[in-house]
Amino acid sequence: MTLPIVLAGARGHGRWHLDNIRRLQRRGLVRLAGICELTPLAPHEIPDGLGTPEQSTDFGALLDATGARIAVVCTPIPTHTDLALTAAARGVHLLLEKPPAPSYAEFRRMADGVGTAGVVCQIGFQSLGSHAVPAIRRLLTEGAIGEIVGVAGAGAWARDEAYYRRAPWAGRRRLNGTDVVDGVLTNPLAHAVATGLALLGTTRAEDVTGIETELRRANDIESDDTSCVRVSTPRGPVTVAATLCAEEPGEPYVLVHGGSGRITFWYKQDRVLLQRAGHGPEETEYGRTDLLENLVEHLTAGAELLVPPDDTGAFMRVVEAVRTAPDPAPLPDGAWRRLPAEDRRIVPGIDALVAASADTLALYSELGAPWAVRNEVSR
C-alpha cells in the first residue's frame, strides 16, 4: 500500500524530509502528494523523483484535495498544535517535528485532540529510533554497570549569528505574544534531553518530580544558548549541559552513570561505548529505524510506534520549565568573545564545563561558573 503524504514546511530542515520521503517513495511505501509552504517551491527545489506534487498555502484544503493519509509537519514551533489538529480533524496521521509544542498546555491540547480524533502521531525525535536505545536499556536491566546513579547529556555545538536571522522566530522566547521557546535545550539540543530521559525510562510527564534550570545567552537573542537543566525523577537525575557557543564543536552524547561503570551514547552516530569494572571497553555501532518509515509500518503492518506523544511528556515538562523561567540574562562581556572569521560567539571554557557536567551530573553553578544562575521549578 502506497500512502499519500503532505509535507508542511519544505525548506530548512524540511529539505531533509523531502529527501527522506523520496527514499521511501522509491520503495513504494509513500507518495508525496502535496507541499504546504507560504511561498511555493520552484521546480529545482523539489528533488528528482518526487514528480510535481500539488502545492498550496492552505494546509487543510491541501489535505482534502490530495486525500493525504499522513502529514509531516516541519513548520515553526508555535504552529505545530494548530496544524496537527487540522490534520487530525481530517483523519490524517502525523509525523510532528520536535519540539512538539512551545508550552505544556499546547502540548496537551495537541495530544488530547489527536487522541480524541483517533489518529496516530509520531513525534520527530529521530534519536529515539536508534537501535542503541533498547540495547542500552537491556544492559541497564541486566545490571551491566550496576545500580544506576543518573544520566547526563552533553552538547557543545556552534551556531553562527546568521542562524538567528534565518527566520523571525529563531532565538525567540515569544513572538507577537505567542510562545516560541527556541532555546538550546528545547530545540537544537532537545535530543540530548529526550534521549537522556528515554534511557532512564522516565519519558512521561508524571515521571518528573522537579526541574532546575540555568539559562544564559552569549548571543544577542531572547532565548538561551548556553544552559543546563537537571530533571529529578524517581529513578535518578537527568542532567543536560548544552551550548551553541562551543570553542571546538563536537558530537553530542548521553552518559549513563552506574555504580560499577558507565555507558556513553553518541546519539547522532548510533555509537555506544560500554565501560565497566573487570572488562575492557566495548564499542558498538547500531542501526536506526526512520520515524516516518516506522509510522508507515505502524499504519500498514501494526509495528509498534516508537515515539507517541505521551512518551515525550517529560521532555515537555522541561520545555515548560524553560518557558516559565526568568528570561535568560546575557553573559557578562568578559565571559564571551566573537570569532569574526566564523561570524559567531564563543564562551571560553564552556566545552570543559559541558564535559564536566556530564562527568559529575552537576550544574554550571555547582562547577563554579561565576555567571550561572539557578532556577528551581517544582512539578
Coordinates of N, CA and C in Angstrom, one line a residue, residues 30 50 80 99:
V30 N 5.4 5.3 0.1 CA 4.6 6.6 0.2 C 4.7 7.3 -1.1
L50 N 10.4 13.0 -7.2 CA 9.1 13.3 -6.5 C 8.0 13.8 -7.3
H80 N 2.7 24.2 15.4 CA 2.6 22.8 15.5 C 1.2 22.3 15.9
P99 N 10.5 20.5 18.8 CA 9.7 20.1 19.9 C 8.2 20.1 19.5

